[in-house]
């Protein structure tokens, strides 16, 4: 119950930040750009999966969502670190790990909401394309994949949330977020098990669900989950040490 109360408090604080709502609208960027691309330049050949690959499974998966979650993670930690409010929080008292996981669950819920908006935007813009075949099977495939991306990406961003606990400013965590996101998109073609975002892409594209992604490497889903798990454990330990030093 204490953790739920902390999560509720985090959302009360976020609802007054207009930037958080603005970031949610960025979920429509790739669906809209994909609509323009396929309407005026390319053709899906009537295959919704090809359209969804651009609207939800491409840059949204590798860049847009990770960057948004990285900025959100930094915002969740910034004010309390900047004004040393953690000293007051520890007096309450609040468990340091409970405090950290309350932030994580906010990131997780926001990530899922972000991908739901992406899925809805993709469906709406695919309808506007007119000739694109659209049925319940394709729509359910899109929603299922978007939910997978929303959940797994939140875990893959644990290192950024942990780094945010170590900093009082926001410039370094945001800079690391950008590097982290771009590295994930680059490493995916070299070794998908080194970087959590690459492992996340492998899990999402398993069974060849997304054409053109993960066509060249031998797939090991357990190894991909293990990679994310190891990075997650390391992140929790880092956050625990960083928060313990803030007395």
Tab-separated table of C-alpha atoms in Angstrom:
chain	number	residue	atom	x	y	z
A	1	UNK	CA	0.000	0.000	0.000
A	2	UNK	CA	2.874	2.363	0.780
A	3	UNK	CA	4.283	1.832	-2.726
A	4	UNK	CA	0.886	2.539	-4.298
A	5	UNK	CA	0.663	5.736	-2.256
A	6	UNK	CA	4.079	6.839	-3.504
A	7	UNK	CA	3.076	6.115	-7.117
A	8	UNK	CA	-0.105	8.126	-6.628
A	9	UNK	CA	1.897	11.052	-5.255
A	10	UNK	CA	4.236	10.911	-8.256
A	11	UNK	CA	1.288	11.178	-10.655
A	12	UNK	CA	-0.167	14.080	-8.636
A	13	UNK	CA	3.136	15.903	-9.124
A	14	UNK	CA	3.347	15.090	-12.824
A	15	UNK	CA	-0.172	16.191	-13.741
A	16	UNK	CA	0.837	19.849	-13.272
A	17	UNK	CA	3.765	19.536	-15.691
A	18	UNK	CA	2.602	20.452	-19.167
A	19	UNK	CA	5.814	19.079	-20.683
A	20	UNK	CA	4.819	15.553	-19.628
A	21	UNK	CA	1.577	15.856	-21.604
A	22	UNK	CA	3.441	17.381	-24.560
A	23	UNK	CA	5.827	14.418	-24.623
A	24	UNK	CA	2.810	12.115	-24.871
A	25	UNK	CA	1.818	13.799	-28.131
A	26	UNK	CA	5.211	12.858	-29.563
A	27	UNK	CA	3.767	9.333	-29.758
A	28	UNK	CA	1.938	10.533	-32.881
A	29	UNK	CA	5.068	11.795	-34.665
A	30	UNK	CA	6.019	8.569	-36.435
A	31	UNK	CA	2.419	7.531	-37.296
A	32	UNK	CA	1.914	10.951	-38.910
A	33	UNK	CA	5.264	10.897	-40.750
A	34	UNK	CA	4.556	7.348	-41.910
A	35	UNK	CA	1.178	8.487	-43.213
A	36	UNK	CA	2.850	11.256	-45.245
A	37	UNK	CA	5.591	8.891	-46.462
A	38	UNK	CA	3.259	6.169	-47.655
A	39	UNK	CA	0.658	8.525	-49.079
A	40	UNK	CA	2.998	10.666	-51.152
A	41	UNK	CA	6.233	8.661	-51.639
A	42	UNK	CA	5.977	4.928	-51.011
A	43	UNK	CA	3.359	2.243	-51.026
A	44	UNK	CA	2.650	-0.479	-48.467
A	45	UNK	CA	1.287	-2.728	-51.190
A	46	UNK	CA	-1.754	-3.151	-48.942
A	47	UNK	CA	0.311	-4.724	-46.140
A	48	UNK	CA	-0.533	-3.090	-42.772
A	49	UNK	CA	2.537	-4.666	-41.114
A	50	UNK	CA	4.823	-2.668	-43.410
A	51	UNK	CA	3.025	0.519	-42.400
A	52	UNK	CA	3.115	-0.389	-38.705
A	53	UNK	CA	6.830	-1.143	-39.019
A	54	UNK	CA	7.380	2.524	-39.804
A	55	UNK	CA	4.732	4.008	-37.541
A	56	UNK	CA	5.358	1.981	-34.368
A	57	UNK	CA	8.196	-0.538	-34.713
A	58	UNK	CA	10.975	1.606	-36.205
A	59	UNK	CA	12.212	4.899	-34.800
A	60	UNK	CA	9.500	4.874	-32.138
A	61	UNK	CA	10.949	1.641	-30.762
A	62	UNK	CA	14.629	2.615	-30.964
A	63	UNK	CA	14.704	6.394	-30.516
A	64	UNK	CA	11.440	8.223	-29.736
A	65	UNK	CA	10.182	6.147	-26.794
A	66	UNK	CA	13.631	5.634	-25.143
A	67	UNK	CA	14.410	9.371	-25.362
A	68	UNK	CA	10.992	10.311	-23.947
A	69	UNK	CA	11.367	7.835	-21.077
A	70	UNK	CA	14.906	9.056	-20.407
A	71	UNK	CA	13.699	12.650	-20.131
A	72	UNK	CA	10.799	11.547	-17.920
A	73	UNK	CA	13.202	9.620	-15.649
A	74	UNK	CA	15.357	12.728	-15.316
A	75	UNK	CA	12.325	14.906	-14.518
A	76	UNK	CA	11.150	12.463	-11.845
A	77	UNK	CA	14.459	12.800	-10.020
A	78	UNK	CA	15.464	16.365	-10.839
A	79	UNK	CA	13.510	18.545	-8.396
A	80	UNK	CA	14.049	16.324	-5.369
A	81	UNK	CA	17.771	16.065	-6.120
A	82	UNK	CA	18.151	19.743	-6.959
A	83	UNK	CA	16.636	21.035	-3.706
A	84	UNK	CA	17.835	18.183	-1.476
A	85	UNK	CA	14.246	17.165	-0.697
A	86	UNK	CA	15.373	13.577	-0.214
A	87	UNK	CA	16.486	14.454	3.318
A	88	UNK	CA	12.881	15.284	4.197
A	89	UNK	CA	11.586	12.154	2.470
A	90	UNK	CA	13.952	9.900	4.422
A	91	UNK	CA	12.654	11.435	7.678
A	92	UNK	CA	9.053	10.256	6.937
A	93	UNK	CA	10.512	7.489	6.651
A	94	UNK	CA	10.373	6.064	3.119
A	95	UNK	CA	12.383	3.070	2.000
A	96	UNK	CA	14.971	4.093	-0.568
A	97	UNK	CA	14.172	1.161	-2.834
A	98	UNK	CA	10.433	1.773	-2.449
A	99	UNK	CA	11.077	5.382	-3.473
A	100	UNK	CA	13.101	4.211	-6.524
A	101	UNK	CA	10.522	1.650	-7.620
A	102	UNK	CA	7.708	4.198	-7.300
A	103	UNK	CA	9.559	6.237	-9.930
A	104	UNK	CA	10.048	3.122	-12.063
A	105	UNK	CA	6.354	2.215	-12.003
A	106	UNK	CA	5.501	5.742	-13.135
A	107	UNK	CA	7.912	5.260	-16.071
A	108	UNK	CA	6.341	1.855	-16.790
A	109	UNK	CA	2.763	3.171	-16.812
A	110	UNK	CA	3.752	6.189	-18.897
A	111	UNK	CA	5.563	3.917	-21.382
A	112	UNK	CA	2.472	1.737	-21.816
A	113	UNK	CA	0.229	4.804	-22.272
A	114	UNK	CA	2.697	6.213	-24.822
A	115	UNK	CA	2.576	3.055	-26.935
A	116	UNK	CA	-1.217	2.862	-26.688
A	117	UNK	CA	-1.353	6.388	-28.154
A	118	UNK	CA	1.093	5.247	-30.867
A	119	UNK	CA	-1.116	2.252	-31.657
A	120	UNK	CA	-4.260	4.391	-31.862
A	121	UNK	CA	-2.461	6.947	-34.037
A	122	UNK	CA	-1.196	4.183	-36.337
A	123	UNK	CA	-4.701	2.766	-36.753
A	124	UNK	CA	-6.218	6.188	-37.460
A	125	UNK	CA	-3.565	7.146	-40.022
A	126	UNK	CA	-3.717	3.717	-41.674
A	127	UNK	CA	-7.456	4.258	-42.124
A	128	UNK	CA	-6.756	7.664	-43.673
A	129	UNK	CA	-4.503	5.926	-46.220
A	130	UNK	CA	-7.657	4.407	-47.631
A	131	UNK	CA	-6.322	1.463	-49.624
A	132	UNK	CA	-4.540	-0.104	-46.650
A	133	UNK	CA	-6.115	-3.372	-45.606
A	134	UNK	CA	-7.213	-3.173	-41.989
A	135	UNK	CA	-8.902	-5.900	-39.956
A	136	UNK	CA	-9.156	-7.023	-36.352
A	137	UNK	CA	-6.248	-9.452	-36.708
A	138	UNK	CA	-3.871	-6.727	-37.866
A	139	UNK	CA	-5.168	-4.278	-35.272
A	140	UNK	CA	-4.752	-6.794	-32.435
A	141	UNK	CA	-1.230	-7.570	-33.701
A	142	UNK	CA	-0.367	-3.853	-33.548
A	143	UNK	CA	-1.842	-3.397	-30.049
A	144	UNK	CA	-0.118	-6.537	-28.719
A	145	UNK	CA	3.267	-5.480	-30.064
A	146	UNK	CA	2.858	-1.923	-28.777
A	147	UNK	CA	2.031	-3.207	-25.290
A	148	UNK	CA	5.108	-5.461	-25.415
A	149	UNK	CA	7.274	-2.517	-26.420
A	150	UNK	CA	5.771	-0.321	-23.683
A	151	UNK	CA	6.450	-2.851	-20.924
A	152	UNK	CA	9.899	-4.090	-21.988
A	153	UNK	CA	11.267	-0.646	-22.883
A	154	UNK	CA	10.517	0.590	-19.347
A	155	UNK	CA	12.744	-2.181	-17.970
A	156	UNK	CA	15.391	-1.454	-20.624
A	157	UNK	CA	15.488	2.171	-19.421
A	158	UNK	CA	16.277	1.256	-15.808
A	159	UNK	CA	19.967	2.239	-16.287
A	160	UNK	CA	18.938	5.807	-17.174
A	161	UNK	CA	16.605	6.029	-14.163
A	162	UNK	CA	19.452	4.796	-11.948
A	163	UNK	CA	21.891	7.340	-13.405
A	164	UNK	CA	19.330	10.090	-12.716
A	165	UNK	CA	19.472	9.232	-9.006
A	166	UNK	CA	23.205	10.012	-8.992
A	167	UNK	CA	22.907	13.499	-10.505
A	168	UNK	CA	21.495	16.799	-9.226
A	169	UNK	CA	21.369	18.304	-12.706
A	170	UNK	CA	19.516	17.155	-15.793
A	171	UNK	CA	22.043	17.825	-18.567
A	172	UNK	CA	24.204	14.726	-18.033
A	173	UNK	CA	21.286	12.248	-17.694
A	174	UNK	CA	19.625	13.658	-20.827
A	175	UNK	CA	22.925	13.523	-22.750
A	176	UNK	CA	23.465	9.929	-21.621
A	177	UNK	CA	19.883	9.141	-22.677
A	178	UNK	CA	20.586	10.308	-26.224
A	179	UNK	CA	23.813	8.292	-26.413
A	180	UNK	CA	22.076	5.274	-24.856
A	181	UNK	CA	19.218	5.372	-27.373
A	182	UNK	CA	21.435	5.798	-30.431
A	183	UNK	CA	23.828	3.083	-29.251
A	184	UNK	CA	20.888	0.712	-28.950
A	185	UNK	CA	19.899	1.332	-32.565
A	186	UNK	CA	23.500	0.943	-33.781
A	187	UNK	CA	24.458	-2.148	-31.765
A	188	UNK	CA	21.325	-4.006	-32.859
A	189	UNK	CA	23.046	-4.902	-36.154
A	190	UNK	CA	26.225	-6.095	-34.379
A	191	UNK	CA	25.185	-7.950	-31.230
A	192	UNK	CA	21.649	-7.751	-29.884
A	193	UNK	CA	22.528	-9.031	-26.414
A	194	UNK	CA	24.911	-6.273	-25.314
A	195	UNK	CA	22.467	-3.386	-25.051
A	196	UNK	CA	19.062	-3.612	-23.296
A	197	UNK	CA	17.288	-1.722	-26.097
A	198	UNK	CA	18.763	-4.104	-28.692
A	199	UNK	CA	17.627	-7.076	-26.622
A	200	UNK	CA	14.193	-5.496	-26.344
A	201	UNK	CA	14.017	-5.188	-30.151
A	202	UNK	CA	14.951	-8.861	-30.504
A	203	UNK	CA	12.160	-9.913	-28.134
A	204	UNK	CA	9.594	-7.778	-29.948
A	205	UNK	CA	10.682	-9.045	-33.383
A	206	UNK	CA	10.824	-12.720	-32.406
A	207	UNK	CA	9.390	-15.280	-34.849
A	208	UNK	CA	10.005	-12.818	-37.695
A	209	UNK	CA	6.930	-10.806	-36.697
A	210	UNK	CA	8.440	-7.566	-37.963
A	211	UNK	CA	9.959	-7.829	-41.475
A	212	UNK	CA	13.443	-6.411	-41.942
A	213	UNK	CA	14.298	-6.450	-38.245
A	214	UNK	CA	16.490	-9.165	-36.813
A	215	UNK	CA	16.780	-11.172	-40.026
A	216	UNK	CA	20.515	-11.898	-39.853
A	217	UNK	CA	21.303	-13.155	-36.328
A	218	UNK	CA	20.611	-16.319	-34.410
A	219	UNK	CA	17.864	-15.545	-31.924
A	220	UNK	CA	17.926	-16.455	-28.248
A	221	UNK	CA	14.966	-14.952	-26.402
A	222	UNK	CA	16.160	-16.205	-22.954
A	223	UNK	CA	19.539	-14.540	-23.547
A	224	UNK	CA	17.810	-11.285	-24.485
A	225	UNK	CA	15.735	-11.367	-21.276
A	226	UNK	CA	18.881	-12.252	-19.318
A	227	UNK	CA	20.673	-9.203	-20.764
A	228	UNK	CA	17.847	-6.892	-19.680
A	229	UNK	CA	17.734	-8.627	-16.279
A	230	UNK	CA	21.484	-8.153	-15.676
A	231	UNK	CA	21.324	-4.477	-16.651
A	232	UNK	CA	18.267	-4.058	-14.441
A	233	UNK	CA	19.925	-5.635	-11.391
A	234	UNK	CA	23.004	-3.470	-11.928
A	235	UNK	CA	20.799	-0.386	-12.175
A	236	UNK	CA	18.941	-1.178	-8.955
A	237	UNK	CA	22.239	-1.670	-7.116
A	238	UNK	CA	23.573	1.631	-8.491
A	239	UNK	CA	20.413	3.450	-7.420
A	240	UNK	CA	20.574	1.869	-3.974
A	241	UNK	CA	24.155	3.081	-3.467
A	242	UNK	CA	23.415	6.568	-4.839
A	243	UNK	CA	20.318	7.054	-2.673
A	244	UNK	CA	22.091	5.692	0.422
A	245	UNK	CA	24.702	8.449	0.064
A	246	UNK	CA	22.019	11.167	0.046
A	247	UNK	CA	21.453	11.578	3.791
